[in-house]
Structure formats: structure tokens, C-alpha cells
Coordinates of N, CA and C in Angstrom, one line a residue:
M1 N -2.0 19.2 -6.9 CA -2.0 18.0 -6.1 C -0.7 17.7 -5.4
N2 N 0.4 18.4 -5.8 CA 1.7 18.2 -5.2 C 1.8 18.5 -3.7
N3 N 2.6 17.8 -3.0 CA 2.9 18.1 -1.6 C 1.7 18.2 -0.7
Q4 N 0.8 17.2 -0.9 CA -0.4 17.2 0.0 C -0.7 15.7 0.3
M5 N -1.5 15.5 1.3 CA -1.9 14.2 1.7 C -3.2 13.9 1.1
L6 N -3.3 12.8 0.4 CA -4.5 12.3 -0.2 C -5.1 11.2 0.7
R7 N -6.3 11.3 1.1 CA -6.9 10.3 2.0 C -8.2 9.7 1.4
Y8 N -8.3 8.4 1.5 CA -9.4 7.7 1.0 C -10.1 6.8 2.1
P9 N -11.2 7.3 2.7 CA -11.9 6.5 3.7 C -12.7 5.4 3.0
I10 N -12.5 4.2 3.5 CA -13.2 3.1 2.9 C -14.0 2.3 4.0
K11 N -15.3 2.2 3.9 CA -16.1 1.5 4.9 C -16.3 0.0 4.5
L12 N -15.9 -0.9 5.4 CA -16.1 -2.3 5.2 C -17.0 -2.8 6.3
E13 N -17.5 -4.0 6.2 CA -18.3 -4.6 7.2 C -17.6 -4.7 8.5
Q14 N -16.3 -5.1 8.5 CA -15.5 -5.3 9.7 C -15.0 -4.0 10.3
G15 N -15.0 -2.9 9.6 CA -14.5 -1.6 10.2 C -14.2 -0.6 9.1
K16 N -13.8 0.5 9.5 CA -13.5 1.6 8.5 C -12.0 1.8 8.4
V17 N -11.5 1.8 7.2 CA -10.1 2.0 6.9 C -9.9 3.3 6.2
C18 N -8.9 4.1 6.6 CA -8.6 5.3 5.8 C -7.2 5.2 5.3
L19 N -7.1 5.1 3.9 CA -5.8 4.9 3.2 C -5.3 6.3 2.9
S20 N -4.0 6.5 3.0 CA -3.4 7.8 2.8 C -2.1 7.7 2.0
F21 N -2.0 8.7 1.1 CA -0.8 8.8 0.3 C -0.2 10.2 0.4
S22 N 1.1 10.3 0.6 CA 1.6 11.7 0.7 C 2.5 12.0 -0.5
F23 N 3.1 13.1 -0.6 CA 4.0 13.6 -1.6 C 3.2 13.9 -2.9
G24 N 1.9 14.1 -2.9 CA 1.2 14.4 -4.2 C 1.5 13.4 -5.3
N25 N 2.0 13.9 -6.4 CA 2.2 13.0 -7.5 C 3.5 12.1 -7.4
D26 N 4.3 12.3 -6.4 CA 5.5 11.6 -6.2 C 5.3 10.3 -5.4
Y27 N 4.4 9.4 -5.8 CA 4.1 8.2 -5.0 C 5.3 7.2 -5.0
V28 N 6.0 7.1 -6.1 CA 7.1 6.2 -6.2 C 8.4 6.9 -5.8
R29 N 9.0 6.3 -4.8 CA 10.3 6.9 -4.4 C 11.4 6.1 -5.0
K30 N 12.3 6.8 -5.8 CA 13.3 6.2 -6.6 C 14.7 6.4 -5.9
Y31 N 15.6 5.5 -6.1 CA 17.0 5.6 -5.9 C 17.4 5.6 -4.4
T32 N 16.6 6.2 -3.5 CA 17.0 6.2 -2.1 C 15.8 6.2 -1.2
W33 N 16.0 5.8 0.0 CA 14.9 5.9 1.0 C 15.6 6.6 2.2
D34 N 15.7 7.9 2.0 CA 16.5 8.7 2.9 C 15.6 9.3 4.1
T35 N 15.4 8.5 5.1 CA 14.6 8.9 6.2 C 15.4 8.6 7.5
K36 N 15.4 9.5 8.5 CA 16.0 9.2 9.7 C 15.1 8.3 10.6
R37 N 15.6 7.8 11.7 CA 14.8 7.0 12.6 C 13.6 7.8 13.1
H38 N 12.4 7.2 12.9 CA 11.2 7.9 13.2 C 10.1 6.8 13.5
C39 N 8.9 7.3 14.0 CA 7.7 6.5 14.1 C 6.5 7.4 13.7
N40 N 5.5 6.7 13.2 CA 4.3 7.5 12.8 C 3.1 7.1 13.6
A41 N 2.0 7.9 13.5 CA 0.8 7.6 14.2 C -0.1 6.6 13.5
E42 N 0.2 6.2 12.3 CA -0.6 5.3 11.6 C 0.2 4.1 11.0
Y43 N -0.4 3.1 10.6 CA 0.3 2.0 10.0 C 1.0 2.5 8.7
E44 N 2.2 2.0 8.5 CA 3.0 2.3 7.3 C 3.2 1.0 6.5
L45 N 2.9 1.0 5.2 CA 3.2 -0.1 4.3 C 4.1 0.4 3.2
H46 N 5.3 -0.3 3.1 CA 6.3 0.0 2.1 C 6.4 -1.2 1.2
V47 N 6.2 -1.0 -0.1 CA 6.3 -2.1 -1.0 C 7.5 -1.8 -1.9
I48 N 8.5 -2.8 -2.0 CA 9.6 -2.7 -2.8 C 9.3 -3.1 -4.2
L49 N 9.3 -2.1 -5.1 CA 9.0 -2.4 -6.5 C 10.2 -2.8 -7.3
K50 N 11.4 -2.4 -6.9 CA 12.6 -2.7 -7.6 C 13.8 -2.6 -6.6
G51 N 14.7 -3.5 -6.8 CA 15.9 -3.4 -5.9 C 15.8 -4.1 -4.6
A52 N 16.6 -3.7 -3.6 CA 16.6 -4.2 -2.3 C 16.9 -3.2 -1.3
T53 N 16.6 -3.4 0.0 CA 16.9 -2.5 1.1 C 17.0 -3.2 2.4
T54 N 17.4 -2.6 3.4 CA 17.3 -3.1 4.8 C 16.6 -2.0 5.6
V55 N 15.8 -2.5 6.6 CA 15.1 -1.6 7.5 C 15.3 -2.0 8.9
D56 N 15.8 -1.1 9.8 CA 15.9 -1.4 11.2 C 14.6 -1.0 11.9
V57 N 13.9 -2.0 12.5 CA 12.7 -1.8 13.2 C 13.0 -2.1 14.7
E58 N 12.9 -1.0 15.5 CA 13.3 -1.1 16.9 C 14.7 -1.7 16.9
D59 N 15.0 -2.9 17.5 CA 16.3 -3.4 17.6 C 16.5 -4.6 16.6
Q60 N 15.7 -4.7 15.6 CA 15.7 -5.8 14.7 C 16.0 -5.3 13.2
R61 N 16.8 -6.0 12.5 CA 17.1 -5.6 11.1 C 16.4 -6.6 10.1
Y62 N 15.7 -6.0 9.1 CA 15.0 -6.8 8.1 C 15.6 -6.5 6.7
E63 N 15.9 -7.6 6.0 CA 16.3 -7.4 4.6 C 15.1 -7.6 3.7
L64 N 14.9 -6.6 2.8 CA 13.8 -6.6 1.9 C 14.2 -6.7 0.4
I65 N 13.5 -7.5 -0.4 CA 13.9 -7.6 -1.8 C 12.7 -7.2 -2.6
E66 N 12.9 -7.2 -3.9 CA 11.9 -6.8 -4.9 C 10.6 -7.6 -4.7
K67 N 9.4 -6.9 -4.8 CA 8.1 -7.5 -4.6 C 7.8 -8.0 -3.2
Q68 N 8.6 -7.5 -2.2 CA 8.3 -7.8 -0.8 C 7.8 -6.5 -0.2
A69 N 7.1 -6.6 0.9 CA 6.6 -5.5 1.6 C 6.8 -5.6 3.1
I70 N 6.9 -4.4 3.8 CA 7.0 -4.4 5.2 C 5.9 -3.5 5.8
L71 N 5.1 -4.0 6.7 CA 4.1 -3.3 7.3 C 4.5 -2.9 8.8
I72 N 4.6 -1.7 9.1 CA 5.1 -1.2 10.4 C 3.9 -0.6 11.2
A73 N 3.8 -1.1 12.4 CA 2.7 -0.6 13.3 C 2.9 0.8 13.8
P74 N 1.8 1.5 14.2 CA 1.9 2.8 14.7 C 2.8 2.9 16.0
G75 N 3.6 3.9 16.1 CA 4.4 4.1 17.3 C 5.7 3.3 17.4
I76 N 6.0 2.6 16.3 CA 7.2 1.7 16.3 C 8.3 2.5 15.5
Y77 N 9.4 2.6 16.2 CA 10.5 3.3 15.6 C 11.3 2.5 14.5
H78 N 11.6 3.1 13.4 CA 12.3 2.4 12.3 C 13.1 3.3 11.5
E79 N 14.1 2.7 10.8 CA 15.0 3.5 9.9 C 15.4 2.7 8.8
P80 N 15.1 3.1 7.5 CA 15.6 2.4 6.3 C 17.0 2.7 6.0
K81 N 17.7 1.8 5.3 CA 19.1 2.1 4.9 C 19.2 1.6 3.4
V82 N 19.2 2.5 2.5 CA 19.4 2.1 1.1 C 20.0 3.3 0.3
N83 N 20.8 3.0 -0.7 CA 21.4 4.0 -1.5 C 21.8 3.4 -2.8
K84 N 20.9 2.9 -3.6 CA 21.2 2.2 -4.8 C 20.3 2.8 -6.0
K85 N 20.9 2.8 -7.1 CA 20.3 3.5 -8.3 C 19.1 2.7 -8.8
D86 N 19.0 1.4 -8.6 CA 18.0 0.6 -9.1 C 16.9 0.3 -8.1
F87 N 16.7 1.2 -7.2 CA 15.7 1.0 -6.1 C 14.5 1.9 -6.3
E88 N 13.3 1.2 -6.1 CA 12.0 1.9 -6.2 C 11.1 1.3 -5.2
R89 N 10.2 2.2 -4.6 CA 9.2 1.7 -3.6 C 8.0 2.6 -3.7
I90 N 6.9 2.0 -3.3 CA 5.7 2.8 -3.1 C 5.3 2.7 -1.6
S91 N 4.9 3.8 -1.0 CA 4.5 3.7 0.4 C 3.1 4.3 0.6
L92 N 2.4 3.7 1.5 CA 1.1 4.2 1.9 C 0.9 4.1 3.4
G93 N 0.1 4.9 3.9 CA -0.3 4.9 5.4 C -1.8 4.5 5.5
F94 N -2.1 4.0 6.6 CA -3.6 3.8 6.8 C -3.9 3.7 8.3
T95 N -5.1 4.1 8.7 CA -5.6 3.9 10.0 C -6.8 3.0 9.9
V96 N -7.1 2.3 11.0 CA -8.3 1.5 11.1 C -9.1 1.9 12.3
S97 N -10.4 2.1 12.1 CA -11.3 2.4 13.3 C -11.4 1.3 14.3
D98 N -11.7 1.6 15.5 CA -11.9 0.6 16.5 C -12.9 -0.4 16.2
G99 N -12.7 -1.7 16.5 CA -13.6 -2.7 16.2 C -12.9 -4.0 15.9
I100 N -13.6 -4.9 15.2 CA -13.1 -6.3 14.9 C -11.8 -6.2 14.1
L101 N -11.8 -5.4 13.1 CA -10.7 -5.3 12.1 C -9.5 -4.7 12.8
S102 N -9.7 -3.7 13.7 CA -8.6 -3.1 14.4 C -7.9 -4.0 15.3
E103 N -8.8 -4.8 16.1 CA -8.2 -5.8 17.0 C -7.4 -6.9 16.3
A104 N -8.0 -7.4 15.2 CA -7.3 -8.4 14.4 C -6.0 -7.9 13.9
L105 N -5.9 -6.7 13.4 CA -4.7 -6.1 12.9 C -3.6 -5.9 14.0
E106 N -4.1 -5.5 15.1 CA -3.1 -5.3 16.3 C -2.5 -6.7 16.7
K107 N -3.3 -7.7 16.6 CA -2.8 -9.1 16.9 C -1.8 -9.5 15.8
K108 N -2.1 -9.2 14.6 CA -1.3 -9.7 13.5 C 0.0 -8.9 13.4
V109 N 0.0 -7.6 13.6 CA 1.2 -6.7 13.5 C 1.5 -6.0 14.8
Q110 N 2.3 -6.7 15.6 CA 2.6 -6.0 16.9 C 3.7 -5.0 16.8
Q111 N 4.7 -5.3 15.9 CA 5.8 -4.3 15.6 C 5.8 -4.1 14.1
C112 N 6.1 -5.2 13.4 CA 6.1 -5.1 11.9 C 5.9 -6.5 11.4
L113 N 5.6 -6.5 10.1 CA 5.4 -7.8 9.4 C 6.0 -7.7 8.0
C114 N 6.9 -8.6 7.6 CA 7.4 -8.7 6.3 C 6.7 -9.8 5.5
Y115 N 6.3 -9.5 4.3 CA 5.5 -10.5 3.5 C 5.6 -10.2 2.1
Y116 N 5.2 -11.2 1.2 CA 5.1 -11.0 -0.2 C 3.6 -10.7 -0.6
P117 N 3.3 -9.4 -1.0 CA 1.9 -9.1 -1.4 C 1.6 -9.9 -2.6
S118 N 0.3 -10.1 -2.9 CA -0.2 -10.9 -4.0 C 0.1 -10.1 -5.3
E119 N 0.2 -10.8 -6.4 CA 0.3 -10.1 -7.7 C -0.8 -9.1 -8.0
E120 N -2.0 -9.5 -7.5 CA -3.1 -8.6 -7.6 C -2.9 -7.2 -6.9
F121 N -2.3 -7.3 -5.7 CA -2.0 -6.1 -5.0 C -0.9 -5.2 -5.7
L122 N 0.1 -5.9 -6.2 CA 1.2 -5.2 -7.0 C 0.6 -4.6 -8.2
Q123 N -0.3 -5.2 -8.9 CA -0.9 -4.7 -10.1 C -1.7 -3.4 -9.7
Y124 N -2.5 -3.4 -8.6 CA -3.2 -2.3 -8.2 C -2.3 -1.1 -7.9
C125 N -1.1 -1.4 -7.3 CA -0.1 -0.4 -7.0 C 0.3 0.3 -8.3
N126 N 0.7 -0.5 -9.3 CA 1.1 0.0 -10.5 C 0.0 0.8 -11.3
L127 N -1.2 0.3 -11.2 CA -2.3 1.1 -11.8 C -2.5 2.4 -11.1
F128 N -2.4 2.4 -9.8 CA -2.5 3.7 -9.0 C -1.5 4.7 -9.4
I129 N -0.3 4.2 -9.6 CA 0.8 5.1 -10.0 C 0.6 5.6 -11.4
Q130 N 0.2 4.7 -12.4 CA -0.1 5.2 -13.7 C -1.3 6.2 -13.8
E131 N -2.3 5.9 -13.1 CA -3.5 6.8 -13.1 C -3.1 8.2 -12.6
N132 N -2.1 8.3 -11.7 CA -1.8 9.5 -11.1 C -0.8 10.4 -11.9
I133 N -0.2 9.8 -12.9 CA 0.8 10.5 -13.7 C 0.2 11.7 -14.5
Y134 N -0.9 11.5 -15.2 CA -1.5 12.5 -16.0 C -2.9 12.9 -15.5
Y135 N -3.2 14.1 -15.8 CA -4.6 14.5 -15.5 C -5.6 14.1 -16.5
H136 N -6.7 13.6 -16.1 CA -7.8 13.3 -17.0 C -9.1 13.5 -16.3
P137 N -10.2 13.7 -16.9 CA -11.5 14.1 -16.2 C -11.9 13.1 -15.1
S138 N -11.7 11.8 -15.3 CA -12.2 10.9 -14.3 C -11.0 10.4 -13.4
K139 N -10.0 11.2 -13.3 CA -8.8 10.8 -12.5 C -9.1 10.5 -11.1
E140 N -9.8 11.4 -10.4 CA -10.2 11.3 -9.0 C -11.0 10.1 -8.7
L141 N -12.0 9.8 -9.6 CA -12.8 8.6 -9.5 C -12.0 7.4 -9.6
A142 N -11.1 7.3 -10.6 CA -10.3 6.2 -10.8 C -9.4 5.9 -9.6
L143 N -8.8 7.0 -9.0 CA -7.9 6.8 -7.9 C -8.7 6.3 -6.7
K144 N -9.9 6.8 -6.5 CA -10.7 6.4 -5.3 C -11.0 4.9 -5.5
A145 N -11.4 4.5 -6.7 CA -11.7 3.1 -6.9 C -10.5 2.2 -6.7
L146 N -9.3 2.6 -7.1 CA -8.1 1.8 -6.9 C -7.7 1.8 -5.5
A147 N -8.0 2.9 -4.7 CA -7.7 2.9 -3.3 C -8.5 1.9 -2.6
S148 N -9.7 1.7 -3.0 CA -10.6 0.7 -2.4 C -10.1 -0.7 -2.7
L149 N -9.7 -0.9 -4.0 CA -9.1 -2.2 -4.4 C -7.8 -2.5 -3.7
L150 N -7.0 -1.5 -3.5 CA -5.7 -1.7 -2.8 C -6.0 -2.1 -1.3
T151 N -7.0 -1.4 -0.7 CA -7.3 -1.7 0.7 C -7.8 -3.2 0.9
I152 N -8.7 -3.5 0.0 CA -9.3 -4.9 0.1 C -8.2 -5.9 -0.2
S153 N -7.4 -5.7 -1.2 CA -6.4 -6.7 -1.5 C -5.4 -6.8 -0.4
M154 N -5.0 -5.7 0.2 CA -4.0 -5.7 1.3 C -4.6 -6.4 2.5
L155 N -5.8 -6.2 2.9 CA -6.4 -6.9 4.0 C -6.6 -8.4 3.7
R156 N -6.8 -8.7 2.5 CA -6.9 -10.2 2.1 C -5.5 -10.8 2.3
N157 N -4.5 -10.1 1.8 CA -3.1 -10.6 1.9 C -2.8 -10.9 3.4
L158 N -3.3 -10.0 4.3 CA -3.0 -10.2 5.7 C -3.9 -11.2 6.4
G159 N -4.8 -11.7 5.7 CA -5.8 -12.7 6.2 C -6.8 -12.1 7.2
L160 N -7.1 -10.8 6.9 CA -8.1 -10.1 7.8 C -9.5 -10.0 7.3
L161 N -9.7 -10.4 6.0 CA -11.0 -10.4 5.5 C -11.4 -11.8 5.3
K162 N -12.4 -12.3 6.0 CA -12.8 -13.7 6.0 C -13.7 -14.0 4.8
N163 N -13.6 -15.2 4.3 CA -14.5 -15.6 3.3 C -15.8 -16.0 3.8
N164 N -16.9 -15.2 3.5 CA -18.2 -15.5 4.1 C -18.7 -16.8 3.8
K165 N -18.5 -17.3 2.6 CA -19.0 -18.7 2.2 C -18.4 -19.8 3.1
A166 N -17.1 -19.6 3.4 CA -16.5 -20.6 4.2 C -16.8 -20.5 5.7
D167 N -17.0 -19.2 6.2 CA -17.1 -19.0 7.6 C -18.6 -19.0 8.1
N168 N -19.5 -18.6 7.2 CA -20.9 -18.6 7.7 C -21.6 -19.9 7.4
K169 N -21.1 -20.9 8.0 CA -21.8 -22.2 7.8 C -23.1 -22.3 8.6
L170 N -24.1 -22.7 8.0 CA -25.4 -22.8 8.7 C -25.5 -24.2 9.4
L171 N -25.6 -24.2 10.7 CA -25.6 -25.4 11.4 C -27.1 -25.8 11.7
N172 N -27.4 -27.1 11.6 CA -28.8 -27.5 12.0 C -28.9 -27.5 13.5
E173 N -30.1 -27.7 14.0 CA -30.4 -27.6 15.5 C -29.5 -28.6 16.3
K174 N -29.4 -29.8 15.8 CA -28.6 -30.8 16.5 C -27.1 -30.4 16.6
E175 N -26.6 -29.9 15.5 CA -25.2 -29.5 15.5 C -24.9 -28.3 16.4
R176 N -25.9 -27.3 16.4 CA -25.8 -26.1 17.2 C -25.8 -26.5 18.7
T177 N -26.6 -27.5 19.1 CA -26.7 -27.9 20.5 C -25.4 -28.6 20.9
A178 N -24.8 -29.4 20.0 CA -23.5 -30.1 20.3 C -22.4 -29.0 20.5
V179 N -22.4 -28.0 19.6 CA -21.4 -27.0 19.7 C -21.5 -26.2 21.0
I180 N -22.7 -25.9 21.4 CA -23.0 -25.2 22.7 C -22.6 -26.0 23.9
D181 N -23.0 -27.3 23.9 CA -22.6 -28.1 25.0 C -21.1 -28.3 25.1
N182 N -20.5 -28.5 24.0 CA -19.0 -28.7 24.0 C -18.3 -27.5 24.4
F183 N -18.8 -26.3 24.0 CA -18.1 -25.0 24.3 C -18.1 -24.8 25.8
F184 N -19.3 -25.0 26.4 CA -19.4 -24.7 27.9 C -18.6 -25.7 28.7
E185 N -18.5 -27.0 28.2 CA -17.7 -28.0 28.9 C -16.2 -27.6 28.9
C186 N -15.7 -27.0 27.8 CA -14.3 -26.6 27.7 C -14.0 -25.2 28.2
N187 N -15.0 -24.3 28.2 CA -14.7 -22.9 28.4 C -15.6 -22.3 29.6
F188 N -16.0 -23.2 30.5 CA -16.9 -22.7 31.5 C -16.4 -21.5 32.3
A189 N -15.1 -21.5 32.6 CA -14.5 -20.5 33.5 C -14.1 -19.2 32.8
Q190 N -14.2 -19.2 31.5 CA -13.9 -18.0 30.7 C -14.9 -16.9 30.9
K191 N -14.4 -15.6 30.9 CA -15.3 -14.5 31.1 C -15.9 -14.1 29.8
N192 N -15.2 -14.3 28.7 CA -15.7 -13.9 27.4 C -16.4 -15.0 26.6
G193 N -17.2 -15.8 27.4 CA -17.9 -16.9 26.8 C -18.9 -16.6 25.7
C194 N -19.6 -15.5 25.8 CA -20.6 -15.1 24.8 C -19.9 -14.9 23.5
A195 N -18.8 -14.1 23.5 CA -18.2 -13.7 22.2 C -17.6 -15.0 21.5
G196 N -17.0 -15.8 22.4 CA -16.4 -17.1 21.8 C -17.4 -18.0 21.2
L197 N -18.5 -18.1 21.9 CA -19.6 -19.0 21.5 C -20.2 -18.5 20.2
A198 N -20.4 -17.1 20.1 CA -21.0 -16.5 18.9 C -20.1 -16.8 17.7
E199 N -18.8 -16.7 17.9 CA -17.9 -16.9 16.8 C -18.0 -18.4 16.3
Q200 N -18.1 -19.3 17.2 CA -18.2 -20.7 16.8 C -19.5 -21.0 16.1
L201 N -20.6 -20.3 16.4 CA -21.9 -20.5 15.8 C -22.1 -19.6 14.6
H202 N -21.0 -18.8 14.2 CA -21.1 -17.9 13.1 C -22.3 -17.0 13.1

């Protein structure tokens, strides 16, 4: 499994996500982040597990500390700068198929986004690392399940997976009529009226 790209396609209601890990068994990069200025064709997520670093993204510098993450959009040039013995990170790439999820992600991350992932996400990262250290008969199944959990947790952290119970409110006929009337009063000139109205009516 060394020196190969592992890909995990995950289908969600909002779209398809393909999570990828490179470097075979070497998912955790220790001590240095020695990469020249570059850009990739997919989203890059780097999670700092230990230590601190700086990353130059286009013409902006970002300081990252332990338990913080940086998500870099496709086609955006960046360069990390770190050389400390107490440094560790895990990196993953992913693509999103065209659709609602892809559009929401593009709006959320135009160049890059620095944030603190949830403890749940960090736990899945550590579990993924642990599962990958040794071979066991159910290893591939475990890694695939953890890749799905990582994807869902990541998208939740970014606010891209909506809570159906909160969002899918059932409106009675009177409420629906009021929403429709109000929408067209405020948005009569808009070209995307149908999409906006559908969103308000859930």
C-alpha cells in the first residue's frame, strides 16, 4: 500500500465526495512540511496534530497551531514554512461533484479557510491513522468506514450538511400562502425566483 493514492468515493444526498490520501502508510507527516509553492486540482485539508506552522496562501500568511486546520481551494497557490521537531500533521484531499454541495463549498472556501475541527473529527483522524498502522483482515473495511465518518464530520464542521429536522419544517396552507406572497413582493425582479422560493418552502 506504500506510495499510492487511496480514494474513498462517498455518496451523500447533497452530492458525491471523493476523499483521497496519498503516501500509502505515511499519513502523518512529522517534523517538517517541506513543500515548495504549489497548487492542486482538488481541495486540500491539512490538520495540525502537534506543534505550529505558517502557510503562505497566495499573498496572505496564516499562523496555524495544534488542533487547527486549513482548507485550501483547488488552483490556489500556497507554501508551508515549518521546521520543528515537535510538528505533526495529517493531510487529505477531496473533490466534490457538481451540485448543491459543490456550490456551497465554493462560496464557503474561495481561497482558504482556517478553523478548529471538532473533537469528533480529530478522533476520526487518529482512528484512521491507528487502523492504517498494522494489517488485519478487516482493515480496508474499517478504513472505508472511517473515511465516510471523516467526510461527514468535515462537512458538518464547515456547516455544509444541514439538519433535516431543523430545515424541513412542514408549513400549513395558510403559512405557505403567506411565504409565497411575501417572497414575490420582495423578489419579483429576480430571475432565480423558483429556486429561492423552493428553499423557503423546504
